[in-house]
Coordinates of N, CA, C and O in Angstrom, one line a residue:
S179 N -30.4 -41.9 3.4 CA -30.9 -41.8 2.0 C -31.7 -40.5 1.9 O -32.1 -39.9 2.9
I180 N -31.8 -40.0 0.7 CA -32.6 -38.7 0.5 C -34.0 -38.9 0.9 O -34.6 -38.0 1.6
A181 N -34.6 -40.0 0.6 CA -36.0 -40.2 1.0 C -36.2 -40.1 2.5 O -37.2 -39.5 3.0
I182 N -35.3 -40.7 3.2 CA -35.4 -40.7 4.7 C -35.3 -39.2 5.2 O -36.0 -38.8 6.1
L183 N -34.3 -38.5 4.6 CA -34.1 -37.1 5.1 C -35.4 -36.3 4.8 O -35.8 -35.5 5.7
L184 N -36.0 -36.4 3.6 CA -37.2 -35.7 3.4 C -38.3 -36.1 4.3 O -39.1 -35.3 4.7
Y185 N -38.4 -37.4 4.6 CA -39.5 -37.9 5.5 C -39.3 -37.3 6.8 O -40.2 -36.8 7.5
L186 N -38.0 -37.3 7.3 CA -37.7 -36.7 8.7 C -38.1 -35.2 8.7 O -38.6 -34.7 9.7
A187 N -37.7 -34.5 7.7 CA -37.9 -33.0 7.6 C -39.4 -32.7 7.7 O -39.8 -31.8 8.4
R188 N -40.2 -33.6 7.0 CA -41.7 -33.3 7.0 C -42.3 -33.8 8.3 O -43.1 -33.1 8.9
K189 N -41.9 -35.0 8.8 CA -42.5 -35.6 10.0 C -42.2 -34.7 11.2 O -43.2 -34.5 12.0
F190 N -41.0 -34.2 11.4 CA -40.7 -33.5 12.6 C -40.7 -32.0 12.4 O -40.2 -31.3 13.2
K191 N -41.3 -31.6 11.3 CA -41.4 -30.1 11.0 C -40.2 -29.4 11.4 O -40.2 -28.4 12.2
T192 N -39.1 -29.7 10.7 CA -37.8 -29.0 10.9 C -37.9 -27.6 10.5 O -38.9 -27.2 9.8
P193 N -37.0 -26.7 10.9 CA -37.1 -25.4 10.5 C -37.1 -25.3 9.0 O -36.5 -26.1 8.3
D194 N -37.9 -24.3 8.5 CA -38.2 -24.2 7.1 C -37.0 -24.2 6.1 O -37.1 -24.7 5.1
H195 N -35.9 -23.7 6.6 CA -34.7 -23.6 5.7 C -34.2 -24.9 5.3 O -33.6 -25.0 4.2
W196 N -34.4 -25.9 6.1 CA -33.8 -27.2 5.7 C -34.5 -27.8 4.5 O -33.8 -28.3 3.5
Y197 N -35.8 -27.7 4.4 CA -36.6 -28.1 3.2 C -37.7 -27.1 3.0 O -38.8 -27.3 3.5
P198 N -37.3 -26.0 2.3 CA -38.2 -24.8 2.3 C -39.6 -25.1 1.8 O -39.9 -25.9 0.8
S199 N -40.6 -24.4 2.4 CA -42.0 -24.4 1.9 C -42.2 -23.6 0.6 O -43.0 -23.8 -0.2
D200 N -41.3 -22.6 0.5 CA -41.3 -21.8 -0.7 C -41.0 -22.7 -2.0 O -40.0 -23.3 -2.0
L201 N -41.9 -22.7 -3.0 CA -41.8 -23.7 -4.0 C -40.6 -23.5 -4.9 O -40.0 -24.5 -5.3
Q202 N -40.1 -22.3 -5.1 CA -38.9 -22.1 -5.9 C -37.7 -22.5 -5.1 O -36.8 -23.2 -5.7
K203 N -37.6 -22.3 -3.9 CA -36.4 -22.7 -3.1 C -36.4 -24.2 -3.0 O -35.4 -24.9 -3.0
R204 N -37.6 -24.8 -2.7 CA -37.8 -26.2 -2.7 C -37.4 -26.9 -4.0 O -36.7 -27.9 -4.0
A205 N -37.7 -26.3 -5.0 CA -37.3 -26.8 -6.4 C -35.8 -26.9 -6.5 O -35.2 -27.8 -7.1
R206 N -35.2 -25.9 -6.0 CA -33.7 -25.8 -6.0 C -33.1 -27.0 -5.2 O -32.2 -27.6 -5.6
V207 N -33.7 -27.2 -4.1 CA -33.2 -28.3 -3.2 C -33.5 -29.6 -3.9 O -32.6 -30.4 -4.0
D208 N -34.7 -29.8 -4.4 CA -35.0 -31.1 -5.1 C -34.1 -31.3 -6.3 O -33.7 -32.4 -6.6
E209 N -33.9 -30.2 -7.1 CA -33.0 -30.3 -8.3 C -31.6 -30.8 -7.9 O -31.1 -31.7 -8.5
Y210 N -31.1 -30.2 -6.9 CA -29.8 -30.7 -6.4 C -29.8 -32.1 -6.0 O -28.9 -33.0 -6.4
L211 N -30.8 -32.5 -5.1 CA -30.8 -33.8 -4.6 C -31.0 -34.8 -5.7 O -30.5 -36.0 -5.5
S212 N -31.7 -34.5 -6.8 CA -31.8 -35.4 -7.9 C -30.5 -35.5 -8.7 O -30.2 -36.6 -9.2
W213 N -29.9 -34.4 -8.9 CA -28.7 -34.3 -9.7 C -27.5 -35.0 -9.0 O -26.7 -35.7 -9.7
Q214 N -27.4 -34.9 -7.7 CA -26.1 -35.3 -7.0 C -25.9 -36.8 -7.0 O -24.7 -37.2 -6.9
H215 N -26.9 -37.6 -7.2 CA -26.7 -39.1 -7.1 C -25.6 -39.6 -8.1 O -24.7 -40.3 -7.7
V216 N -25.7 -39.2 -9.3 CA -24.7 -39.7 -10.3 C -23.5 -38.7 -10.6 O -22.6 -39.0 -11.3
N217 N -23.6 -37.6 -9.9 CA -22.6 -36.6 -10.1 C -21.7 -36.5 -8.9 O -20.6 -37.2 -8.9
I218 N -22.1 -35.7 -7.9 CA -21.2 -35.6 -6.7 C -21.0 -36.9 -6.0 O -19.9 -37.3 -5.8
R219 N -22.1 -37.5 -5.8 CA -22.0 -38.8 -5.0 C -21.3 -39.9 -5.9 O -20.3 -40.5 -5.4
G220 N -21.7 -39.9 -7.1 CA -21.1 -40.9 -8.0 C -19.6 -40.8 -8.2 O -18.8 -41.7 -8.1
K221 N -19.2 -39.6 -8.5 CA -17.7 -39.3 -8.8 C -16.9 -39.3 -7.5 O -15.8 -39.8 -7.4
G222 N -17.5 -38.7 -6.4 CA -16.7 -38.7 -5.1 C -16.6 -40.0 -4.5 O -15.5 -40.4 -4.0
S223 N -17.6 -40.9 -4.6 CA -17.5 -42.2 -4.1 C -16.5 -43.0 -4.9 O -15.8 -43.9 -4.4
K224 N -16.5 -42.8 -6.2 CA -15.6 -43.6 -7.1 C -14.2 -43.3 -6.7 O -13.4 -44.1 -6.7
L225 N -13.9 -42.0 -6.5 CA -12.5 -41.6 -6.1 C -12.2 -42.3 -4.8 O -11.0 -42.8 -4.7
F226 N -13.1 -42.3 -3.8 CA -12.9 -42.9 -2.5 C -12.6 -44.4 -2.7 O -11.6 -44.9 -2.1
L227 N -13.4 -45.0 -3.5 CA -13.2 -46.4 -3.7 C -11.9 -46.8 -4.4 O -11.2 -47.7 -3.9
M228 N -11.5 -46.0 -5.4 CA -10.3 -46.3 -6.1 C -9.0 -45.9 -5.3 O -8.1 -46.6 -5.4
K229 N -9.1 -44.9 -4.5 CA -7.9 -44.4 -3.8 C -7.8 -45.1 -2.5 O -6.6 -45.2 -2.0
V230 N -8.9 -45.5 -1.8 CA -8.7 -46.0 -0.5 C -9.1 -47.5 -0.4 O -8.4 -48.4 0.0
L231 N -10.4 -47.8 -0.8 CA -10.9 -49.2 -0.6 C -10.2 -50.3 -1.5 O -9.9 -51.3 -1.0
L232 N -10.1 -50.0 -2.8 CA -9.5 -51.0 -3.6 C -8.0 -51.3 -3.2 O -7.7 -52.5 -3.1
P233 N -7.2 -50.3 -2.9 CA -5.9 -50.6 -2.4 C -5.8 -51.4 -1.1 O -5.0 -52.2 -0.9
L234 N -6.8 -51.1 -0.3 CA -6.9 -51.7 1.0 C -7.2 -53.2 0.8 O -6.7 -54.1 1.5
L235 N -8.2 -53.5 -0.1 CA -8.6 -54.8 -0.4 C -7.6 -55.7 -1.2 O -7.4 -56.8 -0.9
T236 N -6.9 -55.0 -2.1 CA -6.0 -55.7 -3.0 C -4.5 -55.7 -2.6 O -3.7 -56.5 -3.1
G237 N -4.3 -54.7 -1.7 CA -2.8 -54.5 -1.3 C -2.0 -53.8 -2.4 O -0.8 -53.7 -2.2
Q238 N -2.7 -53.4 -3.4 CA -2.0 -52.7 -4.5 C -2.5 -51.3 -4.7 O -3.8 -51.1 -4.8
P239 N -1.6 -50.3 -4.9 CA -2.1 -49.0 -5.1 C -2.7 -48.9 -6.6 O -2.4 -49.7 -7.4
L240 N -3.6 -47.9 -6.8 CA -4.2 -47.8 -8.1 C -3.1 -47.1 -9.0 O -2.4 -46.2 -8.5
P241 N -3.0 -47.5 -10.3 CA -2.1 -46.9 -11.2 C -2.4 -45.4 -11.3 O -3.6 -45.0 -11.3
P242 N -1.4 -44.5 -11.3 CA -1.6 -43.1 -11.4 C -2.5 -42.6 -12.5 O -3.3 -41.7 -12.3
E243 N -2.4 -43.2 -13.6 CA -3.3 -42.8 -14.7 C -4.8 -43.0 -14.4 O -5.6 -42.2 -14.8
K244 N -5.1 -44.1 -13.8 CA -6.5 -44.4 -13.3 C -6.9 -43.4 -12.4 O -8.1 -42.9 -12.5
L245 N -6.1 -43.1 -11.4 CA -6.5 -42.1 -10.4 C -6.7 -40.7 -11.0 O -7.5 -40.0 -10.6
E246 N -5.8 -40.4 -11.9 CA -5.9 -39.1 -12.6 C -7.2 -39.0 -13.3 O -7.9 -37.9 -13.3
S247 N -7.6 -40.0 -14.0 CA -8.9 -40.0 -14.7 C -10.1 -39.9 -13.8 O -11.1 -39.0 -14.1
V248 N -10.1 -40.5 -12.7 CA -11.2 -40.5 -11.7 C -11.3 -39.1 -11.1 O -12.3 -38.5 -10.9
T249 N -10.1 -38.5 -10.8 CA -10.0 -37.2 -10.2 C -10.5 -36.2 -11.2 O -11.2 -35.2 -10.8
E250 N -10.2 -36.3 -12.4 CA -10.7 -35.4 -13.4 C -12.2 -35.4 -13.5 O -12.9 -34.4 -13.7
E251 N -12.8 -36.6 -13.5 CA -14.2 -36.8 -13.5 C -14.9 -35.9 -12.4 O -15.9 -35.3 -12.6
L252 N -14.3 -36.1 -11.2 CA -14.8 -35.4 -10.0 C -14.6 -33.9 -10.2 O -15.6 -33.1 -9.9
N253 N -13.5 -33.4 -10.8 CA -13.3 -32.0 -11.0 C -14.3 -31.4 -11.9 O -14.8 -30.3 -11.7
V254 N -14.7 -32.2 -12.9 CA -15.8 -31.7 -13.9 C -17.1 -31.5 -13.2 O -17.7 -30.4 -13.3
V255 N -17.5 -32.4 -12.3 CA -18.8 -32.2 -11.6 C -18.7 -31.1 -10.5 O -19.7 -30.4 -10.2
L256 N -17.5 -31.0 -9.9 CA -17.3 -29.8 -9.0 C -17.5 -28.5 -9.6 O -18.1 -27.6 -9.1
K257 N -17.0 -28.4 -10.8 CA -17.1 -27.1 -11.6 C -18.6 -26.9 -11.9 O -19.1 -25.8 -11.8
Q258 N -19.2 -27.9 -12.3 CA -20.7 -27.8 -12.5 C -21.5 -27.4 -11.3 O -22.4 -26.6 -11.3
F259 N -21.1 -28.0 -10.2 CA -21.7 -27.7 -8.9 C -21.6 -26.2 -8.6 O -22.6 -25.6 -8.2
E260 N -20.3 -25.7 -8.7 CA -20.1 -24.3 -8.4 C -20.9 -23.4 -9.4 O -21.5 -22.4 -8.9
E261 N -20.9 -23.7 -10.6 CA -21.5 -22.8 -11.7 C -23.0 -22.9 -11.6 O -23.7 -21.9 -11.7
K262 N -23.5 -24.1 -11.5 CA -25.0 -24.3 -11.6 C -25.7 -24.2 -10.3 O -26.8 -23.6 -10.2
F263 N -25.2 -24.7 -9.3 CA -25.9 -24.7 -8.0 C -25.5 -23.6 -7.1 O -26.4 -23.0 -6.4
L264 N -24.2 -23.4 -6.9 CA -23.8 -22.3 -6.0 C -23.9 -20.9 -6.6 O -24.3 -20.0 -5.9
Q265 N -23.5 -20.8 -7.8 CA -23.5 -19.5 -8.5 C -22.9 -18.5 -7.6 O -21.7 -18.7 -7.1
D266 N -23.5 -17.4 -7.3 CA -23.0 -16.4 -6.4 C -23.9 -16.3 -5.1 O -23.9 -15.3 -4.4
K267 N -24.5 -17.4 -4.8 CA -25.3 -17.5 -3.5 C -24.5 -18.1 -2.4 O -23.6 -18.8 -2.6
P268 N -24.9 -17.7 -1.1 CA -24.2 -18.4 0.0 C -24.5 -19.9 0.1 O -23.6 -20.6 0.5
F269 N -25.7 -20.3 -0.3 CA -26.1 -21.7 -0.2 C -26.8 -22.1 -1.5 O -27.2 -21.2 -2.2
I270 N -27.1 -23.4 -1.7 CA -27.7 -23.9 -2.9 C -29.1 -23.2 -3.1 O -29.4 -22.8 -4.3
A271 N -29.9 -23.1 -2.1 CA -31.3 -22.6 -2.3 C -31.4 -21.1 -2.0 O -32.5 -20.6 -2.0
G272 N -30.3 -20.5 -1.8 CA -30.3 -19.1 -1.6 C -29.5 -18.6 -0.4 O -28.3 -18.9 -0.2
S273 N -30.1 -17.9 0.5 CA -29.4 -17.3 1.6 C -29.3 -18.1 2.9 O -28.7 -17.7 3.9
E274 N -30.0 -19.3 2.9 CA -30.0 -20.1 4.1 C -29.6 -21.6 3.7 O -29.9 -22.1 2.7
V275 N -29.0 -22.2 4.7 CA -28.6 -23.6 4.5 C -29.8 -24.5 4.3 O -30.9 -24.3 4.9
S276 N -29.6 -25.6 3.5 CA -30.7 -26.5 3.3 C -30.2 -27.9 3.3 O -29.0 -28.2 3.4
L277 N -31.1 -28.9 3.1 CA -30.7 -30.3 3.1 C -29.7 -30.5 1.9 O -28.9 -31.3 2.0
A278 N -30.0 -29.7 0.8 CA -29.1 -29.8 -0.4 C -27.7 -29.6 0.0 O -26.8 -30.3 -0.4
D279 N -27.4 -28.5 0.8 CA -26.1 -28.1 1.2 C -25.5 -29.2 2.1 O -24.3 -29.6 1.9
L280 N -26.3 -29.7 3.0 CA -25.8 -30.8 3.9 C -25.5 -32.0 3.2 O -24.3 -32.5 3.3
V281 N -26.3 -32.5 2.3 CA -26.0 -33.6 1.5 C -24.7 -33.4 0.6 O -23.9 -34.3 0.5
A282 N -24.6 -32.3 0.0 CA -23.5 -32.0 -0.9 C -22.3 -32.0 -0.1 O -21.3 -32.7 -0.5
L283 N -22.2 -31.4 1.0 CA -20.9 -31.4 1.8 C -20.6 -32.7 2.4 O -19.4 -33.1 2.3
V284 N -21.5 -33.4 2.8 CA -21.3 -34.8 3.3 C -20.7 -35.7 2.3 O -19.7 -36.4 2.5
E285 N -21.2 -35.6 1.1 CA -20.7 -36.4 -0.1 C -19.2 -36.0 -0.5 O -18.5 -36.8 -0.8
L286 N -19.0 -34.7 -0.3 CA -17.7 -34.2 -0.7 C -16.6 -34.6 0.4 O -15.4 -34.5 0.1
M287 N -17.0 -35.0 1.5 CA -16.0 -35.4 2.5 C -15.4 -36.7 2.3 O -14.4 -37.0 2.8
Q288 N -16.1 -37.5 1.4 CA -15.5 -38.8 1.0 C -14.1 -38.6 0.3 O -13.1 -39.2 0.7
P289 N -14.1 -37.8 -0.7 CA -12.8 -37.6 -1.4 C -11.8 -36.9 -0.5 O -10.6 -37.2 -0.5
V290 N -12.3 -36.0 0.4 CA -11.3 -35.4 1.3 C -10.7 -36.4 2.3 O -9.6 -36.4 2.5
G291 N -11.6 -37.3 2.7 CA -11.1 -38.5 3.6 C -10.1 -39.3 2.8 O -9.2 -40.0 3.5
A292 N -10.2 -39.4 1.5 CA -9.3 -40.2 0.7 C -8.0 -39.4 0.5 O -7.1 -40.0 -0.2
G293 N -7.9 -38.2 0.9 CA -6.7 -37.4 0.8 C -6.7 -36.4 -0.4 O -5.7 -35.9 -0.7
Y294 N -7.8 -36.2 -0.9 CA -7.9 -35.3 -2.1 C -8.6 -34.0 -1.5 O -9.8 -33.9 -1.3
N295 N -7.8 -33.0 -1.3 CA -8.3 -31.7 -0.8 C -8.9 -30.9 -1.9 O -8.3 -30.0 -2.5
L296 N -10.2 -31.2 -2.2 CA -10.9 -30.5 -3.3 C -11.2 -29.0 -3.1 O -11.6 -28.4 -3.9
F297 N -11.1 -28.7 -1.8 CA -11.4 -27.3 -1.4 C -10.2 -26.3 -1.7 O -10.3 -25.1 -1.7
E298 N -9.0 -26.9 -1.7 CA -7.7 -26.2 -1.7 C -7.7 -25.1 -2.8 O -7.3 -24.0 -2.5
E299 N -8.0 -25.4 -4.0 CA -7.9 -24.5 -5.1 C -9.2 -23.9 -5.6 O -9.4 -23.4 -6.7
R300 N -10.3 -24.0 -4.7 CA -11.5 -23.6 -5.1 C -12.1 -22.7 -3.9 O -12.8 -23.2 -3.0
P301 N -11.7 -21.4 -4.0 CA -12.1 -20.5 -2.9 C -13.6 -20.4 -2.7 O -14.1 -20.4 -1.6
K302 N -14.4 -20.5 -3.8 CA -15.9 -20.4 -3.6 C -16.4 -21.6 -2.9 O -17.2 -21.5 -2.0
L303 N -15.9 -22.8 -3.3 CA -16.3 -24.0 -2.6 C -15.9 -24.0 -1.2 O -16.6 -24.4 -0.2
A304 N -14.7 -23.5 -0.9 CA -14.1 -23.5 0.5 C -15.0 -22.6 1.3 O -15.2 -22.9 2.5
E305 N -15.3 -21.5 0.8 CA -16.2 -20.5 1.6 C -17.6 -21.1 1.9 O -18.1 -21.0 3.0
W306 N -18.1 -21.7 0.9 CA -19.4 -22.5 1.0 C -19.3 -23.5 2.2 O -20.2 -23.6 3.0
R307 N -18.2 -24.2 2.1 CA -18.0 -25.3 3.1 C -18.0 -24.7 4.5 O -18.6 -25.2 5.4
R308 N -17.3 -23.6 4.6 CA -17.2 -22.9 5.9 C -18.6 -22.5 6.5 O -18.9 -22.7 7.6
R309 N -19.4 -22.0 5.5 CA -20.8 -21.5 5.9 C -21.6 -22.7 6.3 O -22.4 -22.6 7.2
V310 N -21.6 -23.8 5.6 CA -22.4 -24.9 5.9 C -21.9 -25.5 7.3 O -22.7 -25.8 8.1
E311 N -20.6 -25.6 7.5 CA -20.1 -26.1 8.7 C -20.6 -25.2 9.9 O -21.0 -25.7 11.0
E312 N -20.5 -23.9 9.7 CA -21.0 -23.0 10.8 C -22.5 -23.2 11.0 O -22.9 -23.1 12.2
A313 N -23.3 -23.4 10.0 CA -24.7 -23.5 10.1 C -25.1 -24.8 10.9 O -25.9 -24.8 11.7
V314 N -24.3 -25.8 10.7 CA -24.5 -27.1 11.3 C -23.9 -27.1 12.7 O -24.4 -27.7 13.6
G315 N -22.8 -26.5 12.9 CA -22.0 -26.5 14.1 C -20.7 -27.2 13.8 O -20.7 -28.4 13.5
K316 N -19.6 -26.5 13.9 CA -18.3 -27.1 13.5 C -17.9 -28.3 14.3 O -17.5 -29.3 13.7
Q317 N -18.2 -28.3 15.6 CA -17.9 -29.5 16.4 C -18.7 -30.7 16.0 O -18.2 -31.8 15.8
L318 N -20.0 -30.5 15.8 CA -20.9 -31.6 15.3 C -20.4 -32.1 14.0 O -20.4 -33.3 13.7
F319 N -20.1 -31.2 13.1 CA -19.7 -31.6 11.8 C -18.4 -32.4 11.8 O -18.3 -33.5 11.2
Q320 N -17.4 -32.0 12.6 CA -16.2 -32.7 12.8 C -16.4 -34.1 13.4 O -15.8 -35.1 12.9
E321 N -17.3 -34.2 14.4 CA -17.6 -35.5 15.0 C -18.3 -36.4 14.0 O -17.9 -37.6 14.0
A322 N -19.2 -35.9 13.2 CA -19.9 -36.7 12.2 C -18.9 -37.3 11.2 O -19.2 -38.3 10.6
H323 N -17.8 -36.5 10.9 CA -17.0 -37.0 9.8 C -15.6 -37.5 10.4 O -14.7 -37.8 9.5
E324 N -15.6 -37.8 11.7 CA -14.2 -38.3 12.2 C -13.8 -39.6 11.6 O -12.7 -39.8 11.2
G325 N -14.8 -40.5 11.4 CA -14.4 -41.8 10.8 C -13.9 -41.7 9.3 O -12.8 -42.3 9.0
I326 N -14.6 -40.9 8.5 CA -14.2 -40.8 7.1 C -12.9 -40.1 7.0 O -12.1 -40.3 6.1
L327 N -12.7 -39.1 7.9 CA -11.4 -38.3 7.8 C -10.3 -39.0 8.4 O -9.1 -38.7 8.1
N328 N -10.5 -40.1 9.0 CA -9.4 -41.0 9.6 C -9.3 -42.3 8.9 O -8.7 -43.3 9.4
V329 N -10.0 -42.5 7.8 CA -10.0 -43.8 7.1 C -8.6 -44.3 6.7 O -8.4 -45.5 6.7
K330 N -7.7 -43.4 6.5 CA -6.3 -43.8 6.1 C -5.6 -44.5 7.2 O -4.7 -45.2 7.0
N331 N -6.1 -44.4 8.4 CA -5.6 -45.1 9.6 C -5.9 -46.6 9.6 O -5.4 -47.3 10.4
L332 N -6.7 -47.1 8.6 CA -7.1 -48.5 8.6 C -5.8 -49.2 8.2 O -5.6 -50.3 8.4

């Protein structure tokens, strides 16, 4: 949860870029962390639920028109994310990776795990993903997402 991430960042005095002491940068991180619950998390999780979990539970695929509607909802918030939060910066809070970037990318991996490559036609988003993965470590990132990226094997 976001509360736990913030607690851990404070308790263990993580490097400043994760949760910046600079008030303007911290405000950008906080703004994203507050926004993402009903936007990126809400729409990404909904796509994952509709495309993977419901068919798994019911044995029936989701009607294409329902899936199209859910995908469009996610596309709207992805556009907002790019325009409002990424703008022309390397990361959400500026030039360094933060908890906001980590949370954002982790949430976006759910739709990717469901088979929706949301980075494919979004070069700005794809480049941001590459930077976040490099900042975290590509191998660690892949290990952390192994389960969600192989969920179709259920």
